[in-house]
XYZ file of N, CA and C in Angstrom:
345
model
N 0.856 -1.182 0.000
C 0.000 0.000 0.000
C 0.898 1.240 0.000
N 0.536 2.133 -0.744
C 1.410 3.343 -1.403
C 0.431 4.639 -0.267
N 1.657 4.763 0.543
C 1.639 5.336 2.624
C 0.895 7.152 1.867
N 1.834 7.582 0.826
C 1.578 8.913 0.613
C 0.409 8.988 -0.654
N 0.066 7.971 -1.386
C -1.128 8.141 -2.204
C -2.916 8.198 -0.650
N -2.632 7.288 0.139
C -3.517 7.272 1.157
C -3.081 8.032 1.322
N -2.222 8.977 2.118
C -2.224 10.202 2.943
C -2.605 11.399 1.704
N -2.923 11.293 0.360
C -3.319 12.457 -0.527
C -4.693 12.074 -0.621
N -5.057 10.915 -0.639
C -6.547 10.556 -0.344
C -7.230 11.204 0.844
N -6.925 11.048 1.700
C -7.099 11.176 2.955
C -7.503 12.924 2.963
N -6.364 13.937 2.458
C -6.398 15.055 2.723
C -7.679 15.677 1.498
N -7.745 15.095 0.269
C -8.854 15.270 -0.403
C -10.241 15.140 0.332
N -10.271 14.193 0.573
C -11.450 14.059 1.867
C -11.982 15.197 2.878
N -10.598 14.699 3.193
C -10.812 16.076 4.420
C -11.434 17.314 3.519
N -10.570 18.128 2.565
C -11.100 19.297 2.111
C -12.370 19.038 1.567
N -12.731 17.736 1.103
C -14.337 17.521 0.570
C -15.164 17.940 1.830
N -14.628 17.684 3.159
C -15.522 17.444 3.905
C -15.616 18.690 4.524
N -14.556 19.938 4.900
C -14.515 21.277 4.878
C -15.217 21.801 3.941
N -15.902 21.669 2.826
C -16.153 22.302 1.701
C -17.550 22.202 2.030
N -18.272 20.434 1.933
C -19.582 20.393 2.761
C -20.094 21.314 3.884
N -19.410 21.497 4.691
C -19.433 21.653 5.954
C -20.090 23.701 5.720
N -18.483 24.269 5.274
C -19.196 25.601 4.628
C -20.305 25.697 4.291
N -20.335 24.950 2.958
C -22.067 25.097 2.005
C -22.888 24.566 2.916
N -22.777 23.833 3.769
C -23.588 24.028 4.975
C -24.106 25.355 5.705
N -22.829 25.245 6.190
C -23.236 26.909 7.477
C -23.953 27.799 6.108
N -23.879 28.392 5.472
C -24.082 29.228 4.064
C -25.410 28.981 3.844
N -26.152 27.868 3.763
C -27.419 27.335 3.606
C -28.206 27.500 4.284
N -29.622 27.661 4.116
C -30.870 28.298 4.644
C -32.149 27.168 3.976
N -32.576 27.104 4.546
C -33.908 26.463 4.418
C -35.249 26.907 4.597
N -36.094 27.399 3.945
C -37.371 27.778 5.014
C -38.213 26.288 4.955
N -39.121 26.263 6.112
C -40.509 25.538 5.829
C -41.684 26.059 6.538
N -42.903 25.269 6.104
C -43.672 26.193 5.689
C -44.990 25.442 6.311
N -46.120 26.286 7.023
C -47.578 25.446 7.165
C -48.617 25.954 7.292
N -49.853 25.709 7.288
C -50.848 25.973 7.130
C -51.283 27.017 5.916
N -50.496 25.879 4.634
C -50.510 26.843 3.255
C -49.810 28.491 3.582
N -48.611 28.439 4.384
C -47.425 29.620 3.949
C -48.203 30.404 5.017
N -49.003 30.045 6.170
C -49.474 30.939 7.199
C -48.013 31.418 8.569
N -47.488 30.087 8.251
C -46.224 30.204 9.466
C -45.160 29.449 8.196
N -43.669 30.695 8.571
C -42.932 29.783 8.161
C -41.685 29.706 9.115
N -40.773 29.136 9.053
C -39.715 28.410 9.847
C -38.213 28.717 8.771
N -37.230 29.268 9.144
C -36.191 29.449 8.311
C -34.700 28.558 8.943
N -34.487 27.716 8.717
C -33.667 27.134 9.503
C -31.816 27.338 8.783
N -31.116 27.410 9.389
C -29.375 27.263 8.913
C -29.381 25.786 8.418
N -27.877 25.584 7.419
C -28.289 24.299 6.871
C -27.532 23.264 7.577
N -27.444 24.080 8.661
C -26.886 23.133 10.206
C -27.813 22.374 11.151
N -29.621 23.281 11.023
C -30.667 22.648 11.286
C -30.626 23.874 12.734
N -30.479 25.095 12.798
C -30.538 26.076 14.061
C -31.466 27.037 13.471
N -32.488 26.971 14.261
C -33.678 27.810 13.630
C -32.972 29.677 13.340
N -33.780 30.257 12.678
C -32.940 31.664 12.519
C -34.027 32.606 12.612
N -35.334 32.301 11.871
C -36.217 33.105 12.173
C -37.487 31.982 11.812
N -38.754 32.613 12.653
C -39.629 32.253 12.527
C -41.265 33.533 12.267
N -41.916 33.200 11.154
C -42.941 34.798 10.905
C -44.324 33.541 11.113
N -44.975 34.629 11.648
C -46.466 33.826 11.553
C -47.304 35.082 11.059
N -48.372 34.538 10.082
C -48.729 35.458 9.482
C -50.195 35.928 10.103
N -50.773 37.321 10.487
C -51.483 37.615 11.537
C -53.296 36.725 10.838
N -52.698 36.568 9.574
C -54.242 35.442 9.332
C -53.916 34.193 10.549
N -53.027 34.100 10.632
C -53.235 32.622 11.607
C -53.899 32.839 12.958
N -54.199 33.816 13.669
C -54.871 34.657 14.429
C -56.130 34.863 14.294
N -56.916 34.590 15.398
C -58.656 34.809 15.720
C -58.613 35.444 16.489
N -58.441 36.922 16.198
C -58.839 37.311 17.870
C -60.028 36.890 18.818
N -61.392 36.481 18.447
C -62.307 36.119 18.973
C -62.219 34.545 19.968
N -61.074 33.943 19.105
C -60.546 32.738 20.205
C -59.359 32.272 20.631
N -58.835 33.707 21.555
C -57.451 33.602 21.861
C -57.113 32.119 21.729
N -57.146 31.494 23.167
C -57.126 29.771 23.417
C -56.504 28.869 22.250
N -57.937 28.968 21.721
C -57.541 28.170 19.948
C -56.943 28.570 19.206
N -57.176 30.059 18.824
C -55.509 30.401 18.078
C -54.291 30.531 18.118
N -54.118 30.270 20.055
C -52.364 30.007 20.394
C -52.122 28.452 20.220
N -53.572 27.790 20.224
C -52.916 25.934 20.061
C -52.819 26.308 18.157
N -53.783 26.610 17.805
C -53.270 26.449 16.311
C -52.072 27.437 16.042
N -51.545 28.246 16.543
C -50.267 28.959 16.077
C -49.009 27.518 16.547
N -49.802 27.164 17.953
C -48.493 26.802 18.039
C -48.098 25.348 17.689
N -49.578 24.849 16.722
C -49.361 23.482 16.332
C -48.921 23.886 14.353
N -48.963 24.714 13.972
C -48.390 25.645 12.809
C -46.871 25.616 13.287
N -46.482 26.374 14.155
C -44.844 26.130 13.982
C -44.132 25.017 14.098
N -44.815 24.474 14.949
C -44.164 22.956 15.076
C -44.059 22.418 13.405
N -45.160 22.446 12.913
C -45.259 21.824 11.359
C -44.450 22.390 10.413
N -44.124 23.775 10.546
C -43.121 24.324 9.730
C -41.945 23.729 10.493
N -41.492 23.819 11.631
C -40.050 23.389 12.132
C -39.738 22.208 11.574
N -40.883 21.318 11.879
C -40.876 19.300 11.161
C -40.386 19.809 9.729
N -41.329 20.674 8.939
C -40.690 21.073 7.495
C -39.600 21.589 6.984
N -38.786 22.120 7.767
C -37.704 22.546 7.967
C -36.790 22.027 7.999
N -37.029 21.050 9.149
C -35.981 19.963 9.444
C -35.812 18.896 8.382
N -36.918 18.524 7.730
C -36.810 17.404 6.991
C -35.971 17.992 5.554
N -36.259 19.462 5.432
C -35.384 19.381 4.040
C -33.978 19.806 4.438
N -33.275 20.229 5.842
C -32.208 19.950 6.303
C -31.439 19.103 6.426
N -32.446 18.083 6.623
C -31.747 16.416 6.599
C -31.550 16.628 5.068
N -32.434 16.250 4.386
C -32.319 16.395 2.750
C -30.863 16.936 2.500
N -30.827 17.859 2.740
C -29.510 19.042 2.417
C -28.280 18.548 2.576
N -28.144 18.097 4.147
C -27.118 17.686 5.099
C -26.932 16.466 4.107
N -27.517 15.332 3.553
C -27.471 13.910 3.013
C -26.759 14.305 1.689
N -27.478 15.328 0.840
C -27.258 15.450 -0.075
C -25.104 16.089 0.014
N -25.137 17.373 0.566
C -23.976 17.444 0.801
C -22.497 16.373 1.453
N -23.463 15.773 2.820
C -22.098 14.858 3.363
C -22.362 13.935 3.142
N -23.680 13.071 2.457
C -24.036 11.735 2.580
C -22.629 10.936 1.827
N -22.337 11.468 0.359
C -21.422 10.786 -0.246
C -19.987 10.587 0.509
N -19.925 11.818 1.335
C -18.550 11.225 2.303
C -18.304 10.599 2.993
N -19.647 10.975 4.045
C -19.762 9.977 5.553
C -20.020 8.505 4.684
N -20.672 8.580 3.848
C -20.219 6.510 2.943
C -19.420 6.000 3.288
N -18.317 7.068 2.633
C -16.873 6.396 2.432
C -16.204 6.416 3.883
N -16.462 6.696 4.753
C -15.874 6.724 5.895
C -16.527 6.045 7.236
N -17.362 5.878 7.344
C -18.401 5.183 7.979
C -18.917 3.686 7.177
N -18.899 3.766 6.420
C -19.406 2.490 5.787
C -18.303 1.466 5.157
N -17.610 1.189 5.866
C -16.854 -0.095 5.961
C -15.224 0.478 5.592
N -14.967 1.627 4.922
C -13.734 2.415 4.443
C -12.847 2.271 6.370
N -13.691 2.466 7.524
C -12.595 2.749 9.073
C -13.815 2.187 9.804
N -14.009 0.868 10.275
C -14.494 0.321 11.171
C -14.988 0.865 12.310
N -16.317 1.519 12.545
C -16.599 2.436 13.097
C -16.793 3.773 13.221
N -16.756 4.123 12.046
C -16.628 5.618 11.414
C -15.043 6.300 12.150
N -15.503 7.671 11.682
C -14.629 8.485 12.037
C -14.888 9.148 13.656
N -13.562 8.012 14.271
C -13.948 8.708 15.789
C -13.864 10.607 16.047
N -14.548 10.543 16.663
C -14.694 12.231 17.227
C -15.431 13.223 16.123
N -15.882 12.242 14.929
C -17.001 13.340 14.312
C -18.175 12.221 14.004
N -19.150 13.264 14.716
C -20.804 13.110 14.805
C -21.222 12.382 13.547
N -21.816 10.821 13.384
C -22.517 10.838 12.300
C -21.075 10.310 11.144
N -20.283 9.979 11.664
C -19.171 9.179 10.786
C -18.917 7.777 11.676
């Protein structure tokens, strides 16, 4: 086994995996519910950043019920959020964490999350 072709492998990786990692942080997601009444904007790290609810989602006539439906609306945008984060996150590191987690180092890569 050729010690410095693995160690140029190795460092390709790595910068693949610095490169993911950026277009990560850089990435934004919104999601979205009760047909675009609440939406959810998440980093493409999955850390919420902002959240708008739109004052149609509001009854004033039934406080009560319109704080459970506001607050069963964000939850549904956050779930929406999250799921195209995962999406994102797969799409960006899925092809690496493969190669490194999936049979390439017996046990993934100790000391990073998800390798």
């Amino acid at each position: 086994m050729d010690m410095q072709a693995l160690l140029q492998q190795a460092q390709q990786m790595q910068q693949q995996l610095v490169e993911a990692q950026q277009a990560l942080d850089e990435a934004e997601v919104e999601g979205t519910s009760g047909g675009g009444l609440v939406k959810v904007r998440l980093s493409g790290r999955g850390q919420v950043e902002d959240i708008t609810v739109s004052a149609d989602a509001i009854d004033p006539s039934d406080a009560d019920e319109s704080a459970q439906t506001v607050a069963d609306l964000v939850l549904a945008a956050i779930r929406d959020a999250e799921a195209q984060v995962e999406r994102l996150q797969q799409e960006k590191m899925g092809p690496l964490t493969q190669g490194l987690g999936g049979g390439g180092m017996p046990g993934g890569m100790p000391g990073l999350p998800g390798f």
